[in-house]
XYZ file of C-alpha atoms in Angstrom:
302
model
C -74.457 6.977 -56.811
C -75.914 8.919 -59.742
C -73.693 11.118 -61.852
C -73.725 14.894 -61.491
C -74.316 16.344 -64.961
C -72.645 19.689 -65.656
C -73.209 20.441 -69.347
C -70.983 23.306 -70.481
C -69.664 23.960 -66.964
C -66.166 22.483 -66.797
C -65.247 22.125 -63.106
C -61.736 22.455 -61.671
C -60.598 22.085 -58.093
C -62.381 19.866 -55.597
C -63.052 19.825 -51.847
C -65.416 17.991 -49.520
C -66.792 19.693 -46.403
C -70.000 20.470 -44.520
C -70.962 24.009 -45.569
C -74.749 24.176 -45.342
C -75.294 23.394 -41.653
C -77.155 20.102 -42.100
C -74.205 17.849 -41.079
C -74.062 16.314 -44.561
C -70.901 16.385 -46.655
C -71.073 18.780 -49.612
C -68.973 18.991 -52.791
C -67.172 22.244 -53.583
C -65.707 23.008 -57.003
C -65.097 25.954 -59.336
C -67.438 26.195 -62.310
C -67.434 28.500 -65.287
C -70.006 30.747 -63.609
C -68.517 30.820 -60.112
C -67.790 28.699 -57.071
C -70.346 25.913 -56.784
C -71.381 24.061 -53.624
C -73.357 20.884 -54.239
C -75.290 20.246 -51.005
C -75.211 16.649 -49.904
C -78.413 14.818 -49.052
C -76.714 12.258 -46.852
C -77.527 9.356 -49.209
C -74.810 9.781 -51.874
C -76.972 12.213 -53.821
C -76.453 15.958 -54.161
C -78.639 18.931 -54.905
C -78.191 21.650 -57.484
C -75.091 23.765 -57.002
C -75.220 26.910 -54.898
C -73.222 29.523 -56.825
C -71.061 32.292 -55.342
C -69.584 34.851 -57.784
C -65.982 33.861 -57.093
C -63.719 32.022 -59.560
C -60.363 31.192 -57.970
C -57.599 29.272 -59.707
C -56.827 27.271 -56.525
C -58.663 27.214 -53.201
C -58.525 25.592 -49.761
C -60.999 25.684 -46.864
C -60.239 26.884 -43.315
C -61.864 29.024 -40.618
C -59.891 32.259 -41.009
C -61.965 34.509 -38.703
C -62.748 32.099 -35.871
C -66.565 32.088 -36.230
C -66.810 28.318 -36.623
C -67.662 28.525 -40.336
C -65.362 27.410 -43.135
C -63.927 30.128 -45.382
C -61.958 30.121 -48.625
C -58.223 30.773 -49.051
C -57.537 31.334 -52.746
C -55.111 31.983 -55.579
C -57.116 34.224 -57.854
C -57.223 33.900 -61.629
C -54.097 35.408 -63.207
C -53.772 37.619 -66.242
C -51.266 36.669 -68.953
C -48.330 37.915 -66.875
C -47.674 40.338 -64.055
C -48.716 39.989 -60.413
C -50.736 37.315 -58.653
C -53.575 38.126 -56.256
C -54.168 36.008 -53.155
C -57.448 36.312 -51.279
C -59.832 35.061 -48.627
C -63.616 34.807 -48.775
C -65.653 34.341 -45.602
C -68.304 31.631 -45.497
C -71.905 32.435 -44.545
C -72.761 28.947 -43.254
C -75.364 28.289 -45.965
C -73.123 27.269 -48.858
C -72.419 30.813 -50.050
C -69.357 33.017 -49.644
C -68.757 36.742 -49.347
C -66.746 38.861 -51.766
C -63.041 38.124 -51.890
C -60.560 40.336 -50.046
C -57.214 40.191 -51.842
C -53.570 40.972 -51.242
C -50.753 41.326 -53.778
C -48.729 38.155 -54.259
C -45.612 37.254 -56.222
C -44.725 39.128 -59.406
C -42.700 38.147 -62.469
C -42.407 39.466 -66.025
C -42.937 36.070 -67.607
C -45.891 34.463 -69.306
C -45.994 31.651 -66.740
C -48.368 30.557 -64.038
C -46.894 32.456 -61.064
C -48.499 30.653 -58.115
C -49.596 27.059 -58.403
C -50.608 25.823 -54.945
C -51.877 27.184 -51.617
C -52.039 25.671 -48.144
C -53.582 27.006 -44.889
C -51.748 26.583 -41.582
C -50.986 28.508 -38.403
C -47.345 29.389 -39.055
C -47.000 32.088 -36.363
C -48.758 30.336 -33.499
C -51.563 32.861 -32.892
C -54.356 30.321 -33.339
C -55.492 31.654 -36.732
C -54.707 29.736 -39.955
C -52.378 31.602 -42.293
C -51.819 31.073 -46.026
C -48.657 29.692 -47.650
C -48.566 30.083 -51.441
C -46.137 28.141 -53.648
C -44.858 30.396 -56.434
C -43.909 28.345 -59.485
C -42.511 31.192 -61.609
C -40.582 33.076 -58.901
C -39.061 29.962 -57.254
C -40.184 30.775 -53.723
C -43.080 30.631 -51.270
C -45.183 33.516 -49.988
C -46.406 33.503 -46.384
C -49.528 35.594 -45.725
C -50.326 36.133 -42.049
C -54.111 36.238 -41.593
C -55.670 38.862 -39.322
C -58.373 37.953 -36.832
C -61.058 39.243 -39.233
C -59.877 36.952 -42.037
C -58.020 39.584 -44.088
C -54.432 39.115 -45.264
C -51.308 41.029 -44.338
C -48.609 41.676 -46.989
C -46.687 38.539 -47.792
C -43.145 37.505 -46.871
C -41.246 35.505 -49.482
C -38.829 32.645 -48.812
C -36.683 30.935 -51.436
C -37.358 27.227 -51.710
C -35.889 26.048 -55.018
C -36.648 25.842 -58.701
C -40.326 25.848 -59.802
C -42.179 24.665 -56.674
C -45.406 23.224 -58.032
C -47.020 21.476 -55.060
C -46.616 21.831 -51.317
C -47.893 20.871 -47.895
C -47.587 22.005 -44.285
C -46.843 19.922 -41.185
C -44.693 19.825 -38.054
C -41.881 17.687 -39.446
C -39.447 17.922 -36.496
C -41.761 17.830 -33.461
C -41.099 21.378 -32.193
C -44.805 22.400 -32.411
C -44.116 24.725 -35.342
C -45.594 24.361 -38.816
C -42.920 23.628 -41.437
C -43.177 23.716 -45.240
C -42.473 20.985 -47.798
C -42.497 21.515 -51.563
C -41.965 19.519 -54.724
C -39.395 21.339 -56.869
C -37.463 20.828 -60.089
C -33.708 20.552 -60.443
C -31.791 22.250 -63.259
C -31.138 21.795 -66.108
C -34.144 19.652 -66.944
C -36.501 21.295 -64.454
C -38.286 18.019 -63.766
C -40.050 17.791 -60.446
C -37.697 15.361 -58.822
C -36.862 16.779 -55.394
C -38.565 17.589 -52.104
C -37.421 20.620 -50.103
C -38.248 21.296 -46.443
C -38.309 24.758 -44.888
C -38.017 24.626 -41.090
C -40.059 27.159 -39.141
C -37.706 28.977 -36.746
C -40.307 31.520 -35.600
C -43.868 30.485 -34.973
C -44.890 29.273 -31.526
C -42.826 30.867 -28.739
C -40.971 28.286 -26.738
C -41.583 28.320 -22.993
C -38.596 29.023 -20.770
C -38.010 26.152 -18.326
C -38.183 27.126 -14.639
C -35.050 26.080 -12.738
C -35.790 23.471 -10.065
C -33.686 23.656 -6.878
C -31.744 20.480 -6.175
C -29.990 19.283 -3.052
C -26.423 20.240 -3.750
C -23.613 21.678 -1.718
C -23.473 25.436 -1.346
C -20.749 26.784 -3.580
C -17.881 28.338 -1.634
C -18.009 32.044 -1.025
C -15.512 34.122 -2.920
C -14.469 35.671 0.439
C -11.099 34.224 1.468
C -11.264 32.014 4.574
C -8.596 31.386 7.153
C -6.896 28.167 6.273
C -3.644 26.662 7.365
C -0.862 27.188 4.907
C 1.388 24.176 4.546
C 5.063 24.943 5.248
C 7.322 25.339 2.291
C 9.567 22.379 1.663
C 13.069 22.969 3.003
C 15.942 21.221 1.303
C 18.000 19.101 3.697
C 21.442 17.694 3.202
C 21.059 13.933 3.411
C 22.691 11.020 1.782
C 19.430 9.523 0.456
C 16.213 11.438 -0.236
C 13.686 10.022 2.293
C 10.588 11.589 0.731
C 9.402 13.424 -2.407
C 10.558 16.658 -0.710
C 13.323 18.247 -2.795
C 16.691 17.762 -1.072
C 20.193 18.911 -1.731
C 22.524 15.918 -1.495
C 26.191 16.512 -0.882
C 28.160 13.845 -2.695
C 31.894 13.852 -1.911
C 34.119 13.422 -4.927
C 37.792 13.421 -5.529
C 37.466 17.134 -5.927
C 36.000 18.457 -2.698
C 33.076 20.246 -4.358
C 29.487 20.100 -3.148
C 27.073 18.856 -5.842
C 23.437 19.950 -5.483
C 20.998 17.270 -6.732
C 17.329 18.250 -7.121
C 14.783 15.428 -6.799
C 11.461 16.360 -8.533
C 8.367 15.996 -6.384
C 4.814 14.881 -7.178
C 3.398 18.126 -5.809
C 3.213 20.620 -8.684
C 2.729 23.575 -6.359
C 6.015 23.126 -4.493
C 8.920 24.986 -6.018
C 12.251 23.348 -5.186
C 14.784 25.812 -3.807
C 18.472 25.158 -3.628
C 20.327 27.064 -0.917
C 23.778 27.910 -2.184
C 26.568 26.838 0.106
C 30.286 27.424 0.093
C 32.678 24.792 -1.062
C 33.809 22.858 2.080
C 37.493 22.938 2.806
C 39.259 19.632 3.385
C 39.753 18.840 7.042
C 43.533 18.884 7.885
C 44.821 15.586 9.179
C 47.691 15.185 11.692
C 50.779 13.992 9.972
C 52.326 11.023 11.880
C 55.718 11.632 13.541
C 58.508 9.166 13.193
C 59.192 7.266 16.437
C 62.945 7.570 17.379
C 64.727 4.299 17.239
C 66.077 3.157 20.625
C 69.752 3.764 21.182
C 71.864 0.959 22.699
C 72.774 1.393 26.353
C 76.523 1.822 26.730
C 78.258 -0.925 28.674
C 80.510 0.383 31.477
C 84.166 -0.376 31.015
C 85.981 -2.350 33.664
């Protein structure tokens, strides 16, 4: 493969895609005089660059207006400090792009690169790729919803950690929603030594499952039904409790006093009731009479 000589035109950024309609892979990069598309010849050689007057700092390719042609999603070149501009540029299908349409991005009063990476992905589930921008200086991400014509709505910002420098989009938890991952730095050193995931809790609406009837018993109606009411347990005076029914046992003692003994039952709904009774009086016994001793029969005198 021969080299591509670019004297005095320092390229930055790189993408490979078919942009000229000939089914050959082309090379896309940013040159000093604009965005250059090197049309592929299909044999590892490339033609002279096709220049569009756009010079983004970062760019990614996606079809933002649904016409089947690849477009540009971009972080525009930034002034020394202030506010970033994020834009889209529609592709014409011949290796050229239309003028950029921009939207205000993150803003900081620091002389730092504000936004450092951009990724396209359908974060709201409407079928159109949106743009997620990773804001290095403001420690967050900006989500730009893309309209059906490829223009951007105002961004929503989400905190993600210290100095996110690179990021990617994917469905990390299998819920059919695009999530965000970013490489961030941890204080105090600020080195890029952590990965943070932002889970998408909006996005694609989840379908509501339809209840399926199953063969189960019909739940009882709240209307009271005529049922037999079991009789209340009646305490009986017995010597030994024959059943778990609470009984009152009369145990004779030296003092003729009735003692009520309650036997607990296994039925928690039965409430033992003790019927008070009077203290029984002792039954009088017949005192034995002394039998008169027999008197001797007098003997008649002669």
